[in-house]
Amino acid sequence: MPATWILAAILIASGVAKVLTPGSSRDAFMRFSLPAFLTRSWIMAAFPWLEITLGVALLIPPTRAIAAPAALVLMVLYLLLVATADRTGEGCQCFGAASSAPITGWTVVRNVLFLLLSLGAVFEVFWGLNAPSWRWAITLVALAAAVLVGREFAPAPRPVSDGELSDVGASEREVAGDEESPEDYVRLPVPRVPVATPDGYRALPDLLTGQALLVFRISSGCSACLEVADRIRAWGPAIGPVGVRVMVPTYRVGDEPIPPAGLDHELTLIDPGGVAIQALGLHANPSVVLLGTDALTAGGPVFGIDAVLDLVEQMRQELGSAS
């Protein structure tokens, strides 16, 4: 029963990924603008376990007759959600926080393939389809789906380490002289894209003259982001010599940009079309990247509240040890 087994693996993997990245399930619920009664805390917390339970039920013969139709309904709902989602440059986090590539037409195609697999599972359970030609067809669908799932995953984020924090002034920090290794962080050029500041439009690298920047992406509809926003309010516009900013994308002409979670306008950078967010790799909420004064990335991007706060804490330790 290849379709049934593959569908079970997809559901279990999706549920486990959400469990391992707390907050990603809640972020996904908020991102799709679901009705209020579906965004209760207990429903969002239980949903990954529902996916895992449904996947396990597909593997157990006595429960397949219930699990297969239920999985089909779930896949129809998933397809409707991604097909009608606003193309805001955000990921669906369907497989946890690492599933962070923006929702596009390829996401819809992926979910169409998932729907085909769920239909196949129903046919297998109720009509016993298992001919060689059927197995080949299901294998091809599964391989295509796997390719589309794989494209959603960002490279594994890694926090800033010794020697990677950009020079924020010789008086504040002395660069560590550790020998490089193949695992050393690769610093990339900061893209020369325009962002709007309270003083007008500036190219992003021009904001780094004399001051490194921590650039966050958060959303008011993301519970983990609210905690990050509270930290940002406590830090203010800078942590020592490093500035703190939140990137706010706008996607329609005339939109009035509203800082997320009630943050002050002085902390925000307006990003027309979400171009800077995508160029910096801030594909999910919450996320952060550290930009150095030499217009190169100095840490991140990292995703999820734990990784975000870890990067900030390591940066603070680096600054403290150099003072």
PDB file of C-alpha atoms in Angstrom:
ATOM      1  CA  MET A   1       0.000   0.000   0.000  1.00  0.00           C
ATOM      2  CA  PRO A   2       2.565   2.573  -1.126  1.00  0.00           C
ATOM      3  CA  ALA A   3       0.299   5.646  -1.137  1.00  0.00           C
ATOM      4  CA  THR A   4      -0.941   4.883   2.375  1.00  0.00           C
ATOM      5  CA  TRP A   5       2.573   4.425   3.760  1.00  0.00           C
ATOM      6  CA  ILE A   6       3.917   7.540   2.057  1.00  0.00           C
ATOM      7  CA  LEU A   7       0.970   9.633   3.260  1.00  0.00           C
ATOM      8  CA  ALA A   8       1.523   8.326   6.789  1.00  0.00           C
ATOM      9  CA  ALA A   9       5.194   9.319   6.603  1.00  0.00           C
ATOM     10  CA  ILE A  10       4.271  12.837   5.412  1.00  0.00           C
ATOM     11  CA  LEU A  11       1.800  13.376   8.248  1.00  0.00           C
ATOM     12  CA  ILE A  12       4.151  12.020  10.912  1.00  0.00           C
ATOM     13  CA  ALA A  13       7.084  14.066   9.589  1.00  0.00           C
ATOM     14  CA  SER A  14       4.949  17.211   9.493  1.00  0.00           C
ATOM     15  CA  GLY A  15       3.700  16.694  13.041  1.00  0.00           C
ATOM     16  CA  VAL A  16       7.117  15.842  14.477  1.00  0.00           C
ATOM     17  CA  ALA A  17       8.724  18.859  12.779  1.00  0.00           C
ATOM     18  CA  LYS A  18       6.125  21.152  14.347  1.00  0.00           C
ATOM     19  CA  VAL A  19       6.590  19.561  17.775  1.00  0.00           C
ATOM     20  CA  LEU A  20      10.369  20.041  17.541  1.00  0.00           C
ATOM     21  CA  THR A  21       9.984  23.727  16.652  1.00  0.00           C
ATOM     22  CA  PRO A  22       7.536  25.093  19.247  1.00  0.00           C
ATOM     23  CA  GLY A  23       5.513  28.009  17.971  1.00  0.00           C
ATOM     24  CA  SER A  24       5.698  27.021  14.287  1.00  0.00           C
ATOM     25  CA  SER A  25       2.239  25.435  14.379  1.00  0.00           C
ATOM     26  CA  ARG A  26       0.809  28.561  15.989  1.00  0.00           C
ATOM     27  CA  ASP A  27       2.576  30.749  13.417  1.00  0.00           C
ATOM     28  CA  ALA A  28       1.092  28.700  10.580  1.00  0.00           C
ATOM     29  CA  PHE A  29      -2.423  29.028  12.001  1.00  0.00           C
ATOM     30  CA  MET A  30      -2.053  32.792  12.293  1.00  0.00           C
ATOM     31  CA  ARG A  31      -0.526  33.143   8.829  1.00  0.00           C
ATOM     32  CA  PHE A  32      -3.540  31.614   7.070  1.00  0.00           C
ATOM     33  CA  SER A  33      -6.109  33.907   8.743  1.00  0.00           C
ATOM     34  CA  LEU A  34      -8.218  31.039  10.049  1.00  0.00           C
ATOM     35  CA  PRO A  35     -11.516  31.668  11.879  1.00  0.00           C
ATOM     36  CA  ALA A  36     -11.067  32.729  15.499  1.00  0.00           C
ATOM     37  CA  PHE A  37     -12.539  29.505  16.885  1.00  0.00           C
ATOM     38  CA  LEU A  38      -9.735  27.532  15.203  1.00  0.00           C
ATOM     39  CA  THR A  39      -6.981  29.668  16.688  1.00  0.00           C
ATOM     40  CA  ARG A  40      -7.588  28.751  20.308  1.00  0.00           C
ATOM     41  CA  SER A  41      -4.332  27.954  22.076  1.00  0.00           C
ATOM     42  CA  TRP A  42      -5.217  24.352  22.870  1.00  0.00           C
ATOM     43  CA  ILE A  43      -6.201  23.623  19.251  1.00  0.00           C
ATOM     44  CA  MET A  44      -2.950  25.046  17.876  1.00  0.00           C
ATOM     45  CA  ALA A  45      -0.901  23.141  20.475  1.00  0.00           C
ATOM     46  CA  ALA A  46      -2.709  19.855  19.801  1.00  0.00           C
ATOM     47  CA  PHE A  47      -2.638  20.055  16.002  1.00  0.00           C
ATOM     48  CA  PRO A  48       0.858  18.537  15.444  1.00  0.00           C
ATOM     49  CA  TRP A  49      -0.150  15.588  17.640  1.00  0.00           C
ATOM     50  CA  LEU A  50      -3.293  15.173  15.535  1.00  0.00           C
ATOM     51  CA  GLU A  51      -1.137  14.879  12.417  1.00  0.00           C
ATOM     52  CA  ILE A  52       1.090  12.308  14.104  1.00  0.00           C
ATOM     53  CA  THR A  53      -1.915  10.314  15.360  1.00  0.00           C
ATOM     54  CA  LEU A  54      -3.501  10.349  11.906  1.00  0.00           C
ATOM     55  CA  GLY A  55      -0.245   9.177  10.329  1.00  0.00           C
ATOM     56  CA  VAL A  56       0.107   6.320  12.818  1.00  0.00           C
ATOM     57  CA  ALA A  57      -3.551   5.354  12.249  1.00  0.00           C
ATOM     58  CA  LEU A  58      -2.806   4.945   8.533  1.00  0.00           C
ATOM     59  CA  LEU A  59      -0.192   2.334   9.401  1.00  0.00           C
ATOM     60  CA  ILE A  60      -2.578   0.232  11.504  1.00  0.00           C
ATOM     61  CA  PRO A  61      -4.999  -1.914   9.421  1.00  0.00           C
ATOM     62  CA  PRO A  62      -8.031  -1.653  11.766  1.00  0.00           C
ATOM     63  CA  THR A  63      -7.955   2.173  11.740  1.00  0.00           C
ATOM     64  CA  ARG A  64      -7.150   2.776   8.079  1.00  0.00           C
ATOM     65  CA  ALA A  65     -10.805   2.933   7.006  1.00  0.00           C
ATOM     66  CA  ILE A  66     -11.269   6.001   9.219  1.00  0.00           C
ATOM     67  CA  ALA A  67      -7.810   7.540   8.852  1.00  0.00           C
ATOM     68  CA  ALA A  68      -7.666   7.505   5.022  1.00  0.00           C
ATOM     69  CA  PRO A  69     -10.840   9.591   4.455  1.00  0.00           C
ATOM     70  CA  ALA A  70      -9.844  11.909   7.318  1.00  0.00           C
ATOM     71  CA  ALA A  71      -6.423  12.448   5.717  1.00  0.00           C
ATOM     72  CA  LEU A  72      -8.117  13.152   2.372  1.00  0.00           C
ATOM     73  CA  VAL A  73     -10.277  15.868   3.969  1.00  0.00           C
ATOM     74  CA  LEU A  74      -7.209  17.337   5.676  1.00  0.00           C
ATOM     75  CA  MET A  75      -5.280  17.471   2.401  1.00  0.00           C
ATOM     76  CA  VAL A  76      -8.205  19.202   0.673  1.00  0.00           C
ATOM     77  CA  LEU A  77      -8.178  21.830   3.431  1.00  0.00           C
ATOM     78  CA  TYR A  78      -4.391  22.232   3.156  1.00  0.00           C
ATOM     79  CA  LEU A  79      -4.675  22.763  -0.601  1.00  0.00           C
ATOM     80  CA  LEU A  80      -7.389  25.392  -0.175  1.00  0.00           C
ATOM     81  CA  LEU A  81      -5.292  27.238   2.411  1.00  0.00           C
ATOM     82  CA  VAL A  82      -2.111  27.473   0.338  1.00  0.00           C
ATOM     83  CA  ALA A  83      -4.038  28.205  -2.869  1.00  0.00           C
ATOM     84  CA  THR A  84      -5.803  31.187  -1.289  1.00  0.00           C
ATOM     85  CA  ALA A  85      -2.915  32.428   0.889  1.00  0.00           C
ATOM     86  CA  ASP A  86      -1.622  35.945   0.303  1.00  0.00           C
ATOM     87  CA  ARG A  87       1.757  35.896  -1.404  1.00  0.00           C
ATOM     88  CA  THR A  88       3.480  37.902   1.312  1.00  0.00           C
ATOM     89  CA  GLY A  89       6.872  36.228   1.007  1.00  0.00           C
ATOM     90  CA  GLU A  90       6.306  34.152   4.138  1.00  0.00           C
ATOM     91  CA  GLY A  91       6.681  30.394   4.408  1.00  0.00           C
ATOM     92  CA  CYS A  92       3.793  28.129   5.377  1.00  0.00           C
ATOM     93  CA  GLN A  93       5.874  26.328   8.040  1.00  0.00           C
ATOM     94  CA  CYS A  94       4.031  23.167   7.016  1.00  0.00           C
ATOM     95  CA  PHE A  95       7.062  21.169   8.186  1.00  0.00           C
ATOM     96  CA  GLY A  96       8.044  23.333  11.135  1.00  0.00           C
ATOM     97  CA  ALA A  97      10.099  26.504  11.261  1.00  0.00           C
ATOM     98  CA  ALA A  98      12.708  25.170   8.806  1.00  0.00           C
ATOM     99  CA  SER A  99      10.049  24.961   6.070  1.00  0.00           C
ATOM    100  CA  SER A 100      10.532  28.632   5.444  1.00  0.00           C
ATOM    101  CA  ALA A 101      10.590  29.288   1.688  1.00  0.00           C
ATOM    102  CA  PRO A 102       7.847  31.714   0.585  1.00  0.00           C
ATOM    103  CA  ILE A 103       4.461  30.315  -0.459  1.00  0.00           C
ATOM    104  CA  THR A 104       4.363  30.235  -4.262  1.00  0.00           C
ATOM    105  CA  GLY A 105       2.642  28.348  -7.036  1.00  0.00           C
ATOM    106  CA  TRP A 106       5.059  25.477  -6.372  1.00  0.00           C
ATOM    107  CA  THR A 107       3.616  25.177  -2.874  1.00  0.00           C
ATOM    108  CA  VAL A 108       0.184  24.717  -4.442  1.00  0.00           C
ATOM    109  CA  VAL A 109       1.583  22.052  -6.809  1.00  0.00           C
ATOM    110  CA  ARG A 110       3.135  20.263  -3.820  1.00  0.00           C
ATOM    111  CA  ASN A 111      -0.222  20.166  -2.074  1.00  0.00           C
ATOM    112  CA  VAL A 112      -1.947  18.920  -5.217  1.00  0.00           C
ATOM    113  CA  LEU A 113       0.505  15.998  -5.144  1.00  0.00           C
ATOM    114  CA  PHE A 114      -0.274  15.438  -1.462  1.00  0.00           C
ATOM    115  CA  LEU A 115      -3.967  15.372  -2.375  1.00  0.00           C
ATOM    116  CA  LEU A 116      -3.278  12.778  -5.084  1.00  0.00           C
ATOM    117  CA  LEU A 117      -1.452  10.631  -2.522  1.00  0.00           C
ATOM    118  CA  SER A 118      -4.383  10.883  -0.121  1.00  0.00           C
ATOM    119  CA  LEU A 119      -6.777   9.876  -2.906  1.00  0.00           C
ATOM    120  CA  GLY A 120      -4.476   6.958  -3.652  1.00  0.00           C
ATOM    121  CA  ALA A 121      -4.554   5.934   0.001  1.00  0.00           C
ATOM    122  CA  VAL A 122      -8.375   5.886  -0.049  1.00  0.00           C
ATOM    123  CA  PHE A 123      -8.364   3.693  -3.175  1.00  0.00           C
ATOM    124  CA  GLU A 124      -5.839   1.343  -1.605  1.00  0.00           C
ATOM    125  CA  VAL A 125      -7.759   1.010   1.657  1.00  0.00           C
ATOM    126  CA  PHE A 126     -11.213   0.466   0.124  1.00  0.00           C
ATOM    127  CA  TRP A 127     -10.416  -1.165  -3.239  1.00  0.00           C
ATOM    128  CA  GLY A 128      -7.087  -2.842  -2.547  1.00  0.00           C
ATOM    129  CA  LEU A 129      -5.131  -1.289  -5.419  1.00  0.00           C
ATOM    130  CA  ASN A 130      -1.542  -2.521  -5.384  1.00  0.00           C
ATOM    131  CA  ALA A 131      -0.612  -3.459  -8.966  1.00  0.00           C
ATOM    132  CA  PRO A 132       2.973  -2.805 -10.190  1.00  0.00           C
ATOM    133  CA  SER A 133       1.809   0.033 -12.464  1.00  0.00           C
ATOM    134  CA  TRP A 134       0.005   1.610  -9.484  1.00  0.00           C
ATOM    135  CA  ARG A 135       3.123   1.404  -7.336  1.00  0.00           C
ATOM    136  CA  TRP A 136       5.200   3.054 -10.056  1.00  0.00           C
ATOM    137  CA  ALA A 137       2.680   5.881 -10.450  1.00  0.00           C
ATOM    138  CA  ILE A 138       2.585   6.508  -6.699  1.00  0.00           C
ATOM    139  CA  THR A 139       6.396   6.450  -6.528  1.00  0.00           C
ATOM    140  CA  LEU A 140       6.657   9.136  -9.229  1.00  0.00           C
ATOM    141  CA  VAL A 141       4.099  11.333  -7.444  1.00  0.00           C
ATOM    142  CA  ALA A 142       5.946  10.864  -4.149  1.00  0.00           C
ATOM    143  CA  LEU A 143       9.326  11.752  -5.688  1.00  0.00           C
ATOM    144  CA  ALA A 144       7.911  14.924  -7.232  1.00  0.00           C
ATOM    145  CA  ALA A 145       6.379  15.884  -3.890  1.00  0.00           C
ATOM    146  CA  ALA A 146       9.678  15.206  -2.114  1.00  0.00           C
ATOM    147  CA  VAL A 147      11.522  17.550  -4.477  1.00  0.00           C
ATOM    148  CA  LEU A 148       9.006  20.327  -3.825  1.00  0.00           C
ATOM    149  CA  VAL A 149       9.147  19.763  -0.068  1.00  0.00           C
ATOM    150  CA  GLY A 150      12.940  19.905  -0.150  1.00  0.00           C
ATOM    151  CA  ARG A 151      12.989  23.316  -1.829  1.00  0.00           C
ATOM    152  CA  GLU A 152      11.155  24.831   1.144  1.00  0.00           C
ATOM    153  CA  PHE A 153      13.937  24.132   3.604  1.00  0.00           C
ATOM    154  CA  ALA A 154      16.426  26.903   4.315  1.00  0.00           C
ATOM    155  CA  PRO A 155      20.022  25.971   5.144  1.00  0.00           C
ATOM    156  CA  ALA A 156      20.405  25.020   8.772  1.00  0.00           C
ATOM    157  CA  PRO A 157      20.793  28.242  10.727  1.00  0.00           C
ATOM    158  CA  ARG A 158      23.884  28.697  12.835  1.00  0.00           C
ATOM    159  CA  PRO A 159      24.347  31.322  15.540  1.00  0.00           C
ATOM    160  CA  VAL A 160      27.216  33.774  15.440  1.00  0.00           C
ATOM    161  CA  SER A 161      30.462  32.465  16.895  1.00  0.00           C
ATOM    162  CA  ASP A 162      33.826  33.867  17.918  1.00  0.00           C
ATOM    163  CA  GLY A 163      35.402  36.029  15.267  1.00  0.00           C
ATOM    164  CA  GLU A 164      32.204  36.319  13.236  1.00  0.00           C
ATOM    165  CA  LEU A 165      30.765  39.477  14.717  1.00  0.00           C
ATOM    166  CA  SER A 166      31.585  42.344  12.387  1.00  0.00           C
ATOM    167  CA  ASP A 167      33.866  45.095  13.574  1.00  0.00           C
ATOM    168  CA  VAL A 168      31.613  47.573  15.392  1.00  0.00           C
ATOM    169  CA  GLY A 169      34.458  49.872  16.282  1.00  0.00           C
ATOM    170  CA  ALA A 170      37.988  49.170  17.440  1.00  0.00           C
ATOM    171  CA  SER A 171      37.252  50.603  20.879  1.00  0.00           C
ATOM    172  CA  GLU A 172      34.326  48.206  21.415  1.00  0.00           C
ATOM    173  CA  ARG A 173      35.728  44.909  20.171  1.00  0.00           C
ATOM    174  CA  GLU A 174      38.867  43.056  19.211  1.00  0.00           C
ATOM    175  CA  VAL A 175      38.382  40.492  16.475  1.00  0.00           C
ATOM    176  CA  ALA A 176      39.291  36.962  17.562  1.00  0.00           C
ATOM    177  CA  GLY A 177      42.128  35.360  15.627  1.00  0.00           C
ATOM    178  CA  ASP A 178      40.979  31.725  15.543  1.00  0.00           C
ATOM    179  CA  GLU A 179      42.093  29.649  12.595  1.00  0.00           C
ATOM    180  CA  GLU A 180      39.426  29.160   9.946  1.00  0.00           C
ATOM    181  CA  SER A 181      37.797  25.765   9.468  1.00  0.00           C
ATOM    182  CA  PRO A 182      35.501  24.404   6.729  1.00  0.00           C
ATOM    183  CA  GLU A 183      32.572  25.056   9.045  1.00  0.00           C
ATOM    184  CA  ASP A 184      33.345  28.763   9.469  1.00  0.00           C
ATOM    185  CA  TYR A 185      30.459  31.109   8.906  1.00  0.00           C
ATOM    186  CA  VAL A 186      30.312  32.439   5.331  1.00  0.00           C
ATOM    187  CA  ARG A 187      29.776  36.200   5.343  1.00  0.00           C
ATOM    188  CA  LEU A 188      27.705  37.445   2.421  1.00  0.00           C
ATOM    189  CA  PRO A 189      27.354  40.972   0.968  1.00  0.00           C
ATOM    190  CA  VAL A 190      24.406  42.962   2.268  1.00  0.00           C
ATOM    191  CA  PRO A 191      22.109  43.485  -0.747  1.00  0.00           C
ATOM    192  CA  ARG A 192      21.904  47.029  -2.058  1.00  0.00           C
ATOM    193  CA  VAL A 193      18.123  47.364  -1.881  1.00  0.00           C
ATOM    194  CA  PRO A 194      16.123  50.447  -0.807  1.00  0.00           C
ATOM    195  CA  VAL A 195      14.332  50.618   2.531  1.00  0.00           C
ATOM    196  CA  ALA A 196      12.348  53.458   4.033  1.00  0.00           C
ATOM    197  CA  THR A 197      13.556  55.004   7.272  1.00  0.00           C
ATOM    198  CA  PRO A 198      12.023  57.920   9.234  1.00  0.00           C
ATOM    199  CA  ASP A 199      14.472  60.122   7.283  1.00  0.00           C
ATOM    200  CA  GLY A 200      13.533  58.825   3.836  1.00  0.00           C
ATOM    201  CA  TYR A 201      14.667  56.039   1.521  1.00  0.00           C
ATOM    202  CA  ARG A 202      18.190  54.666   1.936  1.00  0.00           C
ATOM    203  CA  ALA A 203      20.068  51.744   0.424  1.00  0.00           C
ATOM    204  CA  LEU A 204      20.400  49.075   3.110  1.00  0.00           C
ATOM    205  CA  PRO A 205      24.266  49.035   3.136  1.00  0.00           C
ATOM    206  CA  ASP A 206      24.266  52.821   3.652  1.00  0.00           C
ATOM    207  CA  LEU A 207      22.654  52.304   7.063  1.00  0.00           C
ATOM    208  CA  LEU A 208      25.725  50.381   8.222  1.00  0.00           C
ATOM    209  CA  THR A 209      28.163  53.286   8.197  1.00  0.00           C
ATOM    210  CA  GLY A 210      29.572  53.296  11.706  1.00  0.00           C
ATOM    211  CA  GLN A 211      26.941  50.976  13.170  1.00  0.00           C
ATOM    212  CA  ALA A 212      26.193  47.280  12.815  1.00  0.00           C
ATOM    213  CA  LEU A 213      22.506  46.324  12.756  1.00  0.00           C
ATOM    214  CA  LEU A 214      20.419  43.463  14.105  1.00  0.00           C
ATOM    215  CA  VAL A 215      17.520  43.216  11.640  1.00  0.00           C
ATOM    216  CA  PHE A 216      14.488  41.277  12.862  1.00  0.00           C
ATOM    217  CA  ARG A 217      11.423  39.972  11.113  1.00  0.00           C
ATOM    218  CA  ILE A 218       8.387  39.493  13.344  1.00  0.00           C
ATOM    219  CA  SER A 219       4.620  39.495  12.945  1.00  0.00           C
ATOM    220  CA  SER A 220       1.795  40.635  15.202  1.00  0.00           C
ATOM    221  CA  GLY A 221      -0.018  37.357  14.502  1.00  0.00           C
ATOM    222  CA  CYS A 222       2.835  35.207  15.780  1.00  0.00           C
ATOM    223  CA  SER A 223       2.885  34.434  19.509  1.00  0.00           C
ATOM    224  CA  ALA A 224       6.623  33.747  19.556  1.00  0.00           C
ATOM    225  CA  CYS A 225       7.113  37.113  17.845  1.00  0.00           C
ATOM    226  CA  LEU A 226       5.294  38.898  20.667  1.00  0.00           C
ATOM    227  CA  GLU A 227       7.951  37.706  23.097  1.00  0.00           C
ATOM    228  CA  VAL A 228      10.687  38.882  20.742  1.00  0.00           C
ATOM    229  CA  ALA A 229       8.883  42.242  20.425  1.00  0.00           C
ATOM    230  CA  ASP A 230       8.887  42.601  24.207  1.00  0.00           C
ATOM    231  CA  ARG A 231      12.660  42.047  24.206  1.00  0.00           C
ATOM    232  CA  ILE A 232      13.104  44.617  21.417  1.00  0.00           C
ATOM    233  CA  ARG A 233      11.139  47.193  23.410  1.00  0.00           C
ATOM    234  CA  ALA A 234      13.409  46.534  26.391  1.00  0.00           C
ATOM    235  CA  TRP A 235      16.571  46.846  24.271  1.00  0.00           C
ATOM    236  CA  GLY A 236      15.476  50.049  22.554  1.00  0.00           C
ATOM    237  CA  PRO A 237      17.109  51.281  19.331  1.00  0.00           C
ATOM    238  CA  ALA A 238      20.497  49.718  20.124  1.00  0.00           C
ATOM    239  CA  ILE A 239      22.267  47.037  22.124  1.00  0.00           C
ATOM    240  CA  GLY A 240      25.547  48.746  22.914  1.00  0.00           C
ATOM    241  CA  PRO A 241      27.044  49.809  19.587  1.00  0.00           C
ATOM    242  CA  VAL A 242      24.730  47.542  17.554  1.00  0.00           C
ATOM    243  CA  GLY A 243      21.482  49.034  16.257  1.00  0.00           C
ATOM    244  CA  VAL A 244      18.179  47.150  16.520  1.00  0.00           C
ATOM    245  CA  ARG A 245      15.640  47.360  13.682  1.00  0.00           C
ATOM    246  CA  VAL A 246      12.531  45.471  12.571  1.00  0.00           C
ATOM    247  CA  MET A 247      11.906  44.999   8.847  1.00  0.00           C
ATOM    248  CA  VAL A 248       8.266  45.649   7.876  1.00  0.00           C
ATOM    249  CA  PRO A 249       7.292  44.562   4.330  1.00  0.00           C
ATOM    250  CA  THR A 250       4.604  46.340   2.310  1.00  0.00           C
ATOM    251  CA  TYR A 251       3.050  44.740  -0.755  1.00  0.00           C
ATOM    252  CA  ARG A 252       0.479  47.228  -2.038  1.00  0.00           C
ATOM    253  CA  VAL A 253       0.854  50.832  -3.162  1.00  0.00           C
ATOM    254  CA  GLY A 254      -0.625  53.141  -0.573  1.00  0.00           C
ATOM    255  CA  ASP A 255      -0.441  50.670   2.301  1.00  0.00           C
ATOM    256  CA  GLU A 256       0.134  52.373   5.628  1.00  0.00           C
ATOM    257  CA  PRO A 257       2.917  50.334   7.240  1.00  0.00           C
ATOM    258  CA  ILE A 258       2.091  49.452  10.821  1.00  0.00           C
ATOM    259  CA  PRO A 259       4.985  48.376  13.054  1.00  0.00           C
ATOM    260  CA  PRO A 260       4.311  44.865  14.342  1.00  0.00           C
ATOM    261  CA  ALA A 261       3.306  44.323  17.951  1.00  0.00           C
ATOM    262  CA  GLY A 262       3.043  48.055  18.581  1.00  0.00           C
ATOM    263  CA  LEU A 263       6.761  48.803  18.219  1.00  0.00           C
ATOM    264  CA  ASP A 264       7.911  52.388  17.756  1.00  0.00           C
ATOM    265  CA  HIS A 265       8.333  53.668  14.201  1.00  0.00           C
ATOM    266  CA  GLU A 266      11.948  54.594  14.973  1.00  0.00           C
ATOM    267  CA  LEU A 267      12.724  50.870  15.272  1.00  0.00           C
ATOM    268  CA  THR A 268      11.259  49.927  11.881  1.00  0.00           C
ATOM    269  CA  LEU A 269      12.593  49.767   8.350  1.00  0.00           C
ATOM    270  CA  ILE A 270       9.891  49.682   5.666  1.00  0.00           C
ATOM    271  CA  ASP A 271      10.623  47.162   2.929  1.00  0.00           C
ATOM    272  CA  PRO A 272       8.642  47.828  -0.305  1.00  0.00           C
ATOM    273  CA  GLY A 273       7.611  44.545  -1.881  1.00  0.00           C
ATOM    274  CA  GLY A 274       9.451  42.500   0.731  1.00  0.00           C
ATOM    275  CA  VAL A 275      12.586  42.666  -1.444  1.00  0.00           C
ATOM    276  CA  ALA A 276      15.040  43.219   1.426  1.00  0.00           C
ATOM    277  CA  ILE A 277      13.466  40.496   3.555  1.00  0.00           C
ATOM    278  CA  GLN A 278      13.871  37.941   0.803  1.00  0.00           C
ATOM    279  CA  ALA A 279      17.402  39.078  -0.063  1.00  0.00           C
ATOM    280  CA  LEU A 280      18.452  38.739   3.589  1.00  0.00           C
ATOM    281  CA  GLY A 281      16.862  35.277   3.876  1.00  0.00           C
ATOM    282  CA  LEU A 282      14.361  36.283   6.581  1.00  0.00           C
ATOM    283  CA  HIS A 283      11.748  33.818   5.314  1.00  0.00           C
ATOM    284  CA  ALA A 284       9.935  33.094   8.584  1.00  0.00           C
ATOM    285  CA  ASN A 285       8.697  34.715  11.779  1.00  0.00           C
ATOM    286  CA  PRO A 286      10.531  35.321  14.029  1.00  0.00           C
ATOM    287  CA  SER A 287      13.964  35.587  12.426  1.00  0.00           C
ATOM    288  CA  VAL A 288      17.008  37.839  12.630  1.00  0.00           C
ATOM    289  CA  VAL A 289      20.231  38.596  10.783  1.00  0.00           C
ATOM    290  CA  LEU A 290      23.254  40.568  11.991  1.00  0.00           C
ATOM    291  CA  LEU A 291      24.697  43.031   9.462  1.00  0.00           C
ATOM    292  CA  GLY A 292      28.241  44.305   9.938  1.00  0.00           C
ATOM    293  CA  THR A 293      29.666  47.763   9.353  1.00  0.00           C
ATOM    294  CA  ASP A 294      31.595  46.405   6.379  1.00  0.00           C
ATOM    295  CA  ALA A 295      28.279  45.649   4.614  1.00  0.00           C
ATOM    296  CA  LEU A 296      28.624  41.894   5.095  1.00  0.00           C
ATOM    297  CA  THR A 297      26.398  39.578   7.098  1.00  0.00           C
ATOM    298  CA  ALA A 298      27.943  38.830  10.487  1.00  0.00           C
ATOM    299  CA  GLY A 299      25.506  36.267  11.894  1.00  0.00           C
ATOM    300  CA  GLY A 300      22.381  34.451  10.782  1.00  0.00           C
ATOM    301  CA  PRO A 301      19.831  34.494   9.444  1.00  0.00           C
ATOM    302  CA  VAL A 302      18.402  32.284  12.176  1.00  0.00           C
ATOM    303  CA  PHE A 303      14.781  31.251  12.657  1.00  0.00           C
ATOM    304  CA  GLY A 304      12.591  30.554  15.677  1.00  0.00           C
ATOM    305  CA  ILE A 305      12.530  32.266  19.045  1.00  0.00           C
ATOM    306  CA  ASP A 306      15.262  30.143  20.647  1.00  0.00           C
ATOM    307  CA  ALA A 307      17.759  30.663  17.823  1.00  0.00           C
ATOM    308  CA  VAL A 308      16.923  34.372  17.583  1.00  0.00           C
ATOM    309  CA  LEU A 309      17.499  35.005  21.283  1.00  0.00           C
ATOM    310  CA  ASP A 310      20.613  32.809  21.275  1.00  0.00           C
ATOM    311  CA  LEU A 311      22.187  34.880  18.508  1.00  0.00           C
ATOM    312  CA  VAL A 312      21.456  38.117  20.379  1.00  0.00           C
ATOM    313  CA  GLU A 313      22.853  36.691  23.620  1.00  0.00           C
ATOM    314  CA  GLN A 314      26.047  35.481  21.926  1.00  0.00           C
ATOM    315  CA  MET A 315      26.469  38.898  20.334  1.00  0.00           C
ATOM    316  CA  ARG A 316      26.071  40.565  23.731  1.00  0.00           C
ATOM    317  CA  GLN A 317      28.645  38.204  25.243  1.00  0.00           C
ATOM    318  CA  GLU A 318      31.052  39.012  22.418  1.00  0.00           C
ATOM    319  CA  LEU A 319      30.621  42.733  23.023  1.00  0.00           C
ATOM    320  CA  GLY A 320      30.975  42.278  26.774  1.00  0.00           C
ATOM    321  CA  SER A 321      34.176  40.257  26.475  1.00  0.00           C
ATOM    322  CA  ALA A 322      35.684  42.928  24.231  1.00  0.00           C
ATOM    323  CA  SER A 323      34.844  45.877  26.486  1.00  0.00           C
TER     324      SER A 323
END
